[in-house]
Coordinates of C-alpha atoms in Angstrom, one line a residue:
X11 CA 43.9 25.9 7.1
X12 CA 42.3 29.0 6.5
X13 CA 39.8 28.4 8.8
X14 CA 42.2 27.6 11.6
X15 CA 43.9 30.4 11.4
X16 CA 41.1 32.8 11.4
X17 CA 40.1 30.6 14.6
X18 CA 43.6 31.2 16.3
X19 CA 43.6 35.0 15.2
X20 CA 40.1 35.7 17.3
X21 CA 41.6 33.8 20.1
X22 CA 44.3 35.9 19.8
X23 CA 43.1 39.3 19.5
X24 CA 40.3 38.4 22.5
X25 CA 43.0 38.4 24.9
X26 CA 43.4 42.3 24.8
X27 CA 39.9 42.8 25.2
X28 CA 39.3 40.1 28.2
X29 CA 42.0 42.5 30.3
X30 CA 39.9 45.7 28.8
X31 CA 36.2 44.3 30.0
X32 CA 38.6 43.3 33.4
X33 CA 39.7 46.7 34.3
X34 CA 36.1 48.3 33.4
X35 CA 34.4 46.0 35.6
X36 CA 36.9 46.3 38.2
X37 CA 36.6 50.4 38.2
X38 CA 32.9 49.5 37.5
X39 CA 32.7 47.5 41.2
X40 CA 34.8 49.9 43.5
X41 CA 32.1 53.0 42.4
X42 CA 29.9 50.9 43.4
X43 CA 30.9 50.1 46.6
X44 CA 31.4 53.6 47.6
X45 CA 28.1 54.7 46.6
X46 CA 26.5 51.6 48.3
X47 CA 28.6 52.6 51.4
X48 CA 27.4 56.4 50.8
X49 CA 23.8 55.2 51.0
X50 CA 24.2 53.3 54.4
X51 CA 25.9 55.9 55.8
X52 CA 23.4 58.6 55.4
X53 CA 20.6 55.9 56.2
X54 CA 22.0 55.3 59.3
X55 CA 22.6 59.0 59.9
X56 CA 18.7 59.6 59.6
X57 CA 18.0 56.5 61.9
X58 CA 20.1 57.2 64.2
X59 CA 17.7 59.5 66.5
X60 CA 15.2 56.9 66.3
X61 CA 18.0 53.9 67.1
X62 CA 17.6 54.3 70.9
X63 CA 13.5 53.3 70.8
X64 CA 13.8 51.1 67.7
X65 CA 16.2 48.6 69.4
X66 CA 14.1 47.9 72.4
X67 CA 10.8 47.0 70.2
X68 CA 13.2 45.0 67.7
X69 CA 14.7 42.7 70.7
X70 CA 11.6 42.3 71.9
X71 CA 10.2 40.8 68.7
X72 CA 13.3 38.8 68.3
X73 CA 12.8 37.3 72.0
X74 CA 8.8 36.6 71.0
X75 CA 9.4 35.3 67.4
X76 CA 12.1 32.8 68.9
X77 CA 9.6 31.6 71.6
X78 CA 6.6 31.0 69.1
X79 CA 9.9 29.3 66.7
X80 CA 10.5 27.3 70.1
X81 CA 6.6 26.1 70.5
X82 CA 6.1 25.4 66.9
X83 CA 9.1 23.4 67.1
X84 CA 7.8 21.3 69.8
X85 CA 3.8 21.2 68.3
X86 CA 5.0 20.3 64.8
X87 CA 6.1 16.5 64.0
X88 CA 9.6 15.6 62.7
X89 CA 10.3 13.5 60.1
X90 CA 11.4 9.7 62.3
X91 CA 14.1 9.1 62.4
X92 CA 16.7 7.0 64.9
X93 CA 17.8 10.4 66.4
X94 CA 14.5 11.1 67.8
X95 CA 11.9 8.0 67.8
X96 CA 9.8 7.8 70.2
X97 CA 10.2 5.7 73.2
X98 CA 8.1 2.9 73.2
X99 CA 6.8 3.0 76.8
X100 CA 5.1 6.1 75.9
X101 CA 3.1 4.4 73.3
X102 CA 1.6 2.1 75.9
X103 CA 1.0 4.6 78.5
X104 CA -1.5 5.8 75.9
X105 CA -2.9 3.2 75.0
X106 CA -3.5 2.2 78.0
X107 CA -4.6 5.1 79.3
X108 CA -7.6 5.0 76.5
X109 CA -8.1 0.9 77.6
X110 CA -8.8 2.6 81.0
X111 CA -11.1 4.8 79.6
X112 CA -12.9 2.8 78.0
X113 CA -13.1 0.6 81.0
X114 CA -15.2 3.1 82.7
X115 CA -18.2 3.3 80.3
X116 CA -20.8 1.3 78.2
X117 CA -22.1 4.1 75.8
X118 CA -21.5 2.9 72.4
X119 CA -21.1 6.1 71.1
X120 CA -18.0 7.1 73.1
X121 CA -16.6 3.2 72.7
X122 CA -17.0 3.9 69.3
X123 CA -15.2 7.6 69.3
X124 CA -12.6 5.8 71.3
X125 CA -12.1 3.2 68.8
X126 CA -11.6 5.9 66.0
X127 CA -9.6 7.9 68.4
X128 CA -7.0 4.9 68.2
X129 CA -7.4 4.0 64.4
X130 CA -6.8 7.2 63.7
X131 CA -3.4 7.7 65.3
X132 CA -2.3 3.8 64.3
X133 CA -2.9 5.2 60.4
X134 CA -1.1 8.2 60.6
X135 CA 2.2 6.9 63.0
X136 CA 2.1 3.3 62.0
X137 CA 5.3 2.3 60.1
X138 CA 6.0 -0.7 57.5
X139 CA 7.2 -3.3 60.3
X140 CA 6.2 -6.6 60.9
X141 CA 4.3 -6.0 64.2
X142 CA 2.7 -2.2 62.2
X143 CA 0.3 -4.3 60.7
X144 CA -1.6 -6.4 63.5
X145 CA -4.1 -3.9 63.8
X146 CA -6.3 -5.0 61.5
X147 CA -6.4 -8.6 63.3
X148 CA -6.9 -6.2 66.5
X149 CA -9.9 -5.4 64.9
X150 CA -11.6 -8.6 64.0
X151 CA -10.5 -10.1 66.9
X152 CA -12.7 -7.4 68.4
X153 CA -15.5 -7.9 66.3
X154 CA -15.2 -11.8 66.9
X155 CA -15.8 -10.7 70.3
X156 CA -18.6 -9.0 70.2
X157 CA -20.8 -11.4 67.7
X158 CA -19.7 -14.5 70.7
X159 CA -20.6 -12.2 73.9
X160 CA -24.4 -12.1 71.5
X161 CA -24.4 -15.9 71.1
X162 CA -23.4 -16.8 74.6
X163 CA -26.2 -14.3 75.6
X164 CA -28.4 -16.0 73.2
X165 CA -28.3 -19.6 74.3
X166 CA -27.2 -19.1 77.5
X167 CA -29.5 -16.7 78.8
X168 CA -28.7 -13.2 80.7
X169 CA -30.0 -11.8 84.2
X170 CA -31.4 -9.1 82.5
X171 CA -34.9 -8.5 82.9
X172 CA -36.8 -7.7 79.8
X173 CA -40.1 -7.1 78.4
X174 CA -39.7 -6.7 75.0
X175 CA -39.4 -10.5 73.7
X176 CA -37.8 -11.0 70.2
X177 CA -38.3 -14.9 69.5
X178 CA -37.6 -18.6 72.1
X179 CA -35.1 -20.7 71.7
X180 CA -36.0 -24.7 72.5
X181 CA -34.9 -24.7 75.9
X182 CA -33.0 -27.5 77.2
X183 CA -33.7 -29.4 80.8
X184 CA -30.7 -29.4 83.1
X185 CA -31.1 -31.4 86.3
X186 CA -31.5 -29.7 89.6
X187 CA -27.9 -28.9 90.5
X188 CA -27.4 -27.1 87.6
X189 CA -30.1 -24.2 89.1
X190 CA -29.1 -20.9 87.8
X191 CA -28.4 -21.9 84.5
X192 CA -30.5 -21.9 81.9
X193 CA -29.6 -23.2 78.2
X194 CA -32.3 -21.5 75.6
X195 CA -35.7 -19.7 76.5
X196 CA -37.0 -16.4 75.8
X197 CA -34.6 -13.8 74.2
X198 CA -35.7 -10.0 75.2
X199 CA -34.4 -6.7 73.5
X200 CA -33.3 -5.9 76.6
X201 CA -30.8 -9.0 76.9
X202 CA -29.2 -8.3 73.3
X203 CA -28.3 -5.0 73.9
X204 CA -26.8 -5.4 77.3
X205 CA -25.1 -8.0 75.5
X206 CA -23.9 -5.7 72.6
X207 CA -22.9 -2.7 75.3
X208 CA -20.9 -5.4 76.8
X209 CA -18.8 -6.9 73.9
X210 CA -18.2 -3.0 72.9
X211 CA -16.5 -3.0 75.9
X212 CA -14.2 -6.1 76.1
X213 CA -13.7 -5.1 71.9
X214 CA -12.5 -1.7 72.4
X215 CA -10.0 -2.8 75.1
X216 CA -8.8 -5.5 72.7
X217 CA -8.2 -2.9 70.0
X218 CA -6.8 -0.6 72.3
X219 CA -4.1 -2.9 73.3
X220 CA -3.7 -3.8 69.3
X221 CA -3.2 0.3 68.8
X222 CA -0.2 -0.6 71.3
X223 CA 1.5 -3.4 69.6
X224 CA 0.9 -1.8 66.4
X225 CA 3.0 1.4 67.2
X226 CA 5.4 0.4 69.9
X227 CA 8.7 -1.2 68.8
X228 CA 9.0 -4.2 71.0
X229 CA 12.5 -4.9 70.8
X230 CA 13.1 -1.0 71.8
X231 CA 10.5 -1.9 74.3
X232 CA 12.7 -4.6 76.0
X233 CA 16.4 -2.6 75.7
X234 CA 14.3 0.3 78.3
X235 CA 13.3 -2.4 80.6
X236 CA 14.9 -2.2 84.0
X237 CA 17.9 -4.5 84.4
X238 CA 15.5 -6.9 87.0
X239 CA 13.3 -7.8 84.1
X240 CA 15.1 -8.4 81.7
X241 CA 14.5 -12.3 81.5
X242 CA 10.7 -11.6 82.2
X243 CA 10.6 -8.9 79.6
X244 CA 12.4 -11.2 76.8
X245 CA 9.7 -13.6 77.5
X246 CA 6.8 -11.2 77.2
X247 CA 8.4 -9.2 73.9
X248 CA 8.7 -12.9 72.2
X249 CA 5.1 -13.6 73.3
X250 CA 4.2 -10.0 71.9
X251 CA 5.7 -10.5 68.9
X252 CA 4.1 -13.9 67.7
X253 CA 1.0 -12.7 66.7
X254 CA 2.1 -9.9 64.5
X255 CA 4.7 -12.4 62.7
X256 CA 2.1 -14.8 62.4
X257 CA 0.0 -12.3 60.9
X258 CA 3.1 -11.0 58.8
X259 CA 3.2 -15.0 57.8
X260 CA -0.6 -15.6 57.2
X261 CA -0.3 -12.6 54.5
X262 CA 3.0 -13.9 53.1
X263 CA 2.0 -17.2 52.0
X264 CA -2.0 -16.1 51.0
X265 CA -0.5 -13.4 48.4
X266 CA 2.3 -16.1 47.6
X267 CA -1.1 -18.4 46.5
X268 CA -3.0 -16.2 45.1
X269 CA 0.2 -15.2 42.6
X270 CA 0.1 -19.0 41.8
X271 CA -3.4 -18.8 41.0
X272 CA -4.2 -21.2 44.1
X273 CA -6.8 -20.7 46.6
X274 CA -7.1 -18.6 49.3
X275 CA -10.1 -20.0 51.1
X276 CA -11.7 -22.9 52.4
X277 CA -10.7 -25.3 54.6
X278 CA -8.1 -26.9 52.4
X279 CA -6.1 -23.4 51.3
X280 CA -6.3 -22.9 55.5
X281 CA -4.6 -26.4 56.1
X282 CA -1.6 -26.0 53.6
X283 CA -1.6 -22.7 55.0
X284 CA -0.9 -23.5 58.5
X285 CA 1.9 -26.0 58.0
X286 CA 4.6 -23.2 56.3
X287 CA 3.3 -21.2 59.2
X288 CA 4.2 -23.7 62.0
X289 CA 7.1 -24.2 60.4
X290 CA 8.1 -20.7 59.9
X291 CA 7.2 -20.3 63.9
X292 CA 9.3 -23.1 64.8
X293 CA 12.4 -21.6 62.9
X294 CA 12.0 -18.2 64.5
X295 CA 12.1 -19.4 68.2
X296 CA 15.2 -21.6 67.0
X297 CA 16.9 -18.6 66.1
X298 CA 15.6 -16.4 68.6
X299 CA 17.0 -18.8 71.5
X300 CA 20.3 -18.8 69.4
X301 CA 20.5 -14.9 69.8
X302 CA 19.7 -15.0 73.3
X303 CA 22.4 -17.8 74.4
X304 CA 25.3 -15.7 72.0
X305 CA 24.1 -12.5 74.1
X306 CA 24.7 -14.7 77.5
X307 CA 21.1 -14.7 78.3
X308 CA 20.5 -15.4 82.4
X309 CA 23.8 -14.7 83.4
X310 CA 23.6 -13.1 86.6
X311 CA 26.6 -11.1 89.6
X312 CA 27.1 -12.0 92.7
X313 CA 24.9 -9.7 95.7
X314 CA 24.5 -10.2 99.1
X315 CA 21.8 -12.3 100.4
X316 CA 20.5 -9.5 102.3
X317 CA 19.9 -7.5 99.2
X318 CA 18.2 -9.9 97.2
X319 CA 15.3 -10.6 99.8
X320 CA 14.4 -6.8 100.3
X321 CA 14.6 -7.3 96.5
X322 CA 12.2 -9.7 96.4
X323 CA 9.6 -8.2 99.3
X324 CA 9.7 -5.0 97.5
X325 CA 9.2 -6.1 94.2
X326 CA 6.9 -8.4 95.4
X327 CA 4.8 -5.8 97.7
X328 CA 4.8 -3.3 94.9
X329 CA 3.5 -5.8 92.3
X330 CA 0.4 -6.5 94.8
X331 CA 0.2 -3.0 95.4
X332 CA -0.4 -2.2 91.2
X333 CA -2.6 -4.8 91.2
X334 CA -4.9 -4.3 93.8
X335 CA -5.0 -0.4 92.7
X336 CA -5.7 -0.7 89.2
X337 CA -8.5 -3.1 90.3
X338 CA -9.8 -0.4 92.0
X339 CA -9.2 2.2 89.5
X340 CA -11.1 -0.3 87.0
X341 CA -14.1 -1.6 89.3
X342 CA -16.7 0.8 90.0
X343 CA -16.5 1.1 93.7
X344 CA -12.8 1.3 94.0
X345 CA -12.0 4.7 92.7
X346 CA -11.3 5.7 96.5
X347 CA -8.9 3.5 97.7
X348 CA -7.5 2.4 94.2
X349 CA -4.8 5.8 93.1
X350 CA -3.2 5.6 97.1
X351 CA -2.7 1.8 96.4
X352 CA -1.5 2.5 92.8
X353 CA 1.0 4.6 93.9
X354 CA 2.5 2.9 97.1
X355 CA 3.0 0.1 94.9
X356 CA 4.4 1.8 92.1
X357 CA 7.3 3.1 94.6
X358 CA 7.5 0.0 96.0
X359 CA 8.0 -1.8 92.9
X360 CA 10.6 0.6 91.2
X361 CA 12.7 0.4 94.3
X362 CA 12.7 -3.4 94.3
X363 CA 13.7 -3.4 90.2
X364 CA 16.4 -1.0 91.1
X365 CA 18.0 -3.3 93.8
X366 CA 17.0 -6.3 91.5
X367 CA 19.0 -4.7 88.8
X368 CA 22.8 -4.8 89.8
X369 CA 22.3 -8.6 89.2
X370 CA 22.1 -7.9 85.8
X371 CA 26.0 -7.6 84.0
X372 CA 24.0 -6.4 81.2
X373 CA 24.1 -2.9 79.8
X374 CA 22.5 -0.7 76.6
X375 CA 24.0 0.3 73.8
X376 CA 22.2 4.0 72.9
X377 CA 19.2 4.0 75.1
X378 CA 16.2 5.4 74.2
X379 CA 15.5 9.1 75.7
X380 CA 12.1 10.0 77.2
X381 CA 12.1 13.2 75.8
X382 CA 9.3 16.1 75.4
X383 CA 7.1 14.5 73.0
X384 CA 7.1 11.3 74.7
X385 CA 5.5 13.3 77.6
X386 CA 3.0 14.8 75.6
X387 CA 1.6 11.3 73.6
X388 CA 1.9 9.2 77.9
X389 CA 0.3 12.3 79.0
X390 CA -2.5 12.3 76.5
X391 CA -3.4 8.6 77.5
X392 CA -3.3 9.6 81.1
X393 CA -5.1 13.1 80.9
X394 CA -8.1 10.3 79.1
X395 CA -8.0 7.9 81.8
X396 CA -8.1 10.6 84.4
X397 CA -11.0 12.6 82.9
X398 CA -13.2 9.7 82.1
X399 CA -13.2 8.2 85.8
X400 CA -13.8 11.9 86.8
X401 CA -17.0 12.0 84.4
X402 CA -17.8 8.6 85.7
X403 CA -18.4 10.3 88.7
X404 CA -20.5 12.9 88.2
X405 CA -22.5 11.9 85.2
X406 CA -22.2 7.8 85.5
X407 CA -26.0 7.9 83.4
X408 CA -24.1 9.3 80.5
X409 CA -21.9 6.7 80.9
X410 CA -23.7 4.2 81.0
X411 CA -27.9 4.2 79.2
X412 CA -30.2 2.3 80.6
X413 CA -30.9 -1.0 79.9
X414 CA -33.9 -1.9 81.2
X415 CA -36.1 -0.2 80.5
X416 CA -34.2 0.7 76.8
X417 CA -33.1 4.3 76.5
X418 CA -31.5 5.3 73.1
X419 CA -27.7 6.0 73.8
X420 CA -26.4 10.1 73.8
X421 CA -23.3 11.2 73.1
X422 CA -22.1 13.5 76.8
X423 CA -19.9 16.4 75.5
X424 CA -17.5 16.8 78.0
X425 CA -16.4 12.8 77.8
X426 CA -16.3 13.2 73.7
X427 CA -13.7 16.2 73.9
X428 CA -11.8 14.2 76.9
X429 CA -11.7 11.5 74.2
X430 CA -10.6 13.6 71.6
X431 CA -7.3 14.3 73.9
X432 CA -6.3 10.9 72.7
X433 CA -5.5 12.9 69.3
X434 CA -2.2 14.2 70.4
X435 CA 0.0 11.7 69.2
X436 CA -1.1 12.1 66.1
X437 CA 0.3 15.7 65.7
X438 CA 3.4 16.0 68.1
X439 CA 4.9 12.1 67.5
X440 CA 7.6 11.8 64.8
X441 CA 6.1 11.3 61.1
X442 CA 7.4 7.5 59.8
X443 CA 8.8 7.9 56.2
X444 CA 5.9 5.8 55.2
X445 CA 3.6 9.0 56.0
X446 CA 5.0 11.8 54.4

């Protein structure tokens, strides 16, 4: 009891000296303020001559520091997020802007800085996703490539001229309408590495395209499609998306096996394999044509007749017109003719999908913006495509070593830092949460 009173008695006689420390700090703060207020006001008093010349040098350091806040703002990567992803057409103007590029040469050296160029970007804006992780089957595929363009080359034999001879191959005798072709022979140094410069080729393109599907969301892909392709563009996103999900499946079931303590390899582990994949397959495009019947897939308005064939002859015209140009942009010969036919057809086309698209009662929920950093990755791509055909023209031996007689590939500076453009994306596009 004692003990509580004692207790109750400090209570008690604290309350007195709570409203004493109260008024001490109060008359404590207000001489405060008027000597803080004191202190300005002679500090302004001395600045004051000086306020006239300071003001202009401190708005003009305000104006420049925003402006360098402004650029590092648009040079510095986000974090992703739905706000401000990337728009997915972008991601395949690159890429195919370095597929063009590396269209235009056989040095392996610059295939192979291409190649990088691209794994490098995939690794650092690549997110989690089903269709993120076909890159690596991009790659082998490419590889695959390369080692069957050698073996055809092998037994099939290659105009190429050559005077080094590596080994014969038992040659087989083919009657005499089969002239031209030769199964077997003599196998030259000369023939492999044309063979090699040429797989390079076709397996860079490959990965290329594989950098694309690897980074581009298809179904965002589809929803900025123009109204006219819709139907087409369903199509090609279900067609793009197989291989990834059958990749995603491939790796599903192996890990599923190998956590069983089951085999992985060998034909066997292959064929049980391949049945939960079909399977799998044929449940997806059961669902997927479920989706697209609930959404009113191919339901079409009413136009006039009149619209719907200058529809079809511009849409038409303008697809000949791309096609025809970017075989001219991509053959050797065709770099005059092949940018004017590029472009008339581009018009041509984009004023056929416009008509095409008020048959489509179809309309987007949030559509993806095509803002300043999807300039910057498309025009990356382009600025590539456009500087390698421009090398191609005045330094086409860089571009392409000799053959025959053999000549030991060399890496053309101006070509290397055109590829290294190709870089951008991977400092100005939004960083997935994967990354950071």
């Amino acid at each position: 009891m004692s003990t509580v009173r004692s207790g109750s008695h400090a209570r008690g006689g604290g309350v007195p000296a709570s409203g004493r420390s109260a008024s001490t700090s109060a008359r404590e703060s207000t001489s405060a303020r008027e000597s803080t207020s004191a202190r300005e006001g002679s500090a302004s008093a001395r600045s004051g001559s000086g306020s006239g010349s300071g003001s202009g040098s401190g708005s003009t350091r305000s104006s420049a520091g925003s402006a360098s806040s402004s650029a590092r703002r648009v040079f510095t990567a986000p974090a992703a997020s739905r706000a401000n992803a990337l728009h997915a057409g972008a991601w395949w103007l690159w890429a195919l802007g370095l597929a063009v590029a590396a269209s235009r040469t056989t040095n392996p050296l610059l295939l192979g800085l291409l190649v990088g160029v691209a794994g490098y970007v995939v690794a650092a804006r690549r997110t989690d996703a089903p269709w993120a992780r076909s890159y690596g089957a991009f790659v082998k595929l490419g590889l695959f490539v390369v080692g069957l363009r050698v073996v055809f080359s092998l037994v099939l034999g290659s105009p190429i001229p050559g005077e080094h001879e590596l080994f014969t191959l038992p040659e087989v005798p083919l009657p005499d309408w089969a002239q031209g072709v030769r199964i077997g022979g003599r196998v030259t140094a000369e023939q492999l590495v044309f063979a090699l410069y040429d797989g390079a080729k076709l397996a860079t393109l490959l990965i290329c395209v594989g950098a694309a599907n690897a980074l581009a969301n298809p179904a965002r892909l589809l929803k900025s499609l123009p109204g006219a392709l819709y139907e087409a563009g369903v199509a090609v996103v279900v067609a793009m998306t197989f291989a990834p999900n059958l990749v995603a499946d491939v790796v599903r079931l192996r890990t599923a096996r190998r956590l069983r303590g089951r085999p992985t390899g060998g034909v066997r582990a292959v064929l049980q394999i391949g049945l939960p994949v079909l399977e799998g397959a044929l449940e997806r495009s059961i669902a997927v044509a479920a989706s697209m019947d609930a959404r009113g897939y191919g339901r079409t308005a009413r136009v006039p007749a009149a619209v719907r064939r200058t529809t079809n002859v511009l849409t038409l015209g303008g697809l000949l017109g791309v096609c025809a140009g970017s075989y001219g942009l991509l053959a050797a010969e065709g770099a005059g003719y092949g940018l004017p036919l590029l472009g008339a057809g581009l018009l041509a086309a984009m004023a056929g999908l416009r008509l095409g698209g008020r048959r489509t009662v179809r309309t987007r929920y949030r559509p993806d913006r095509w803002g300043a950093r999807a300039w910057l990755v498309a025009g990356s791509g382009v600025a590539v495509a456009v500087l390698m055909i421009w090398a191609n023209a005045y330094a086409p031996e860089a571009l392409h070593p000799g053959v025959v007689p053999l000549e030991a590939p060399e890496l053309p500076l101006w070509p290397a830092v055109s590829v290294l453009v190709g870089l951008v994306p991977a400092f100005v596009a939004p960083v997935p949460e994967e990354n950071l």
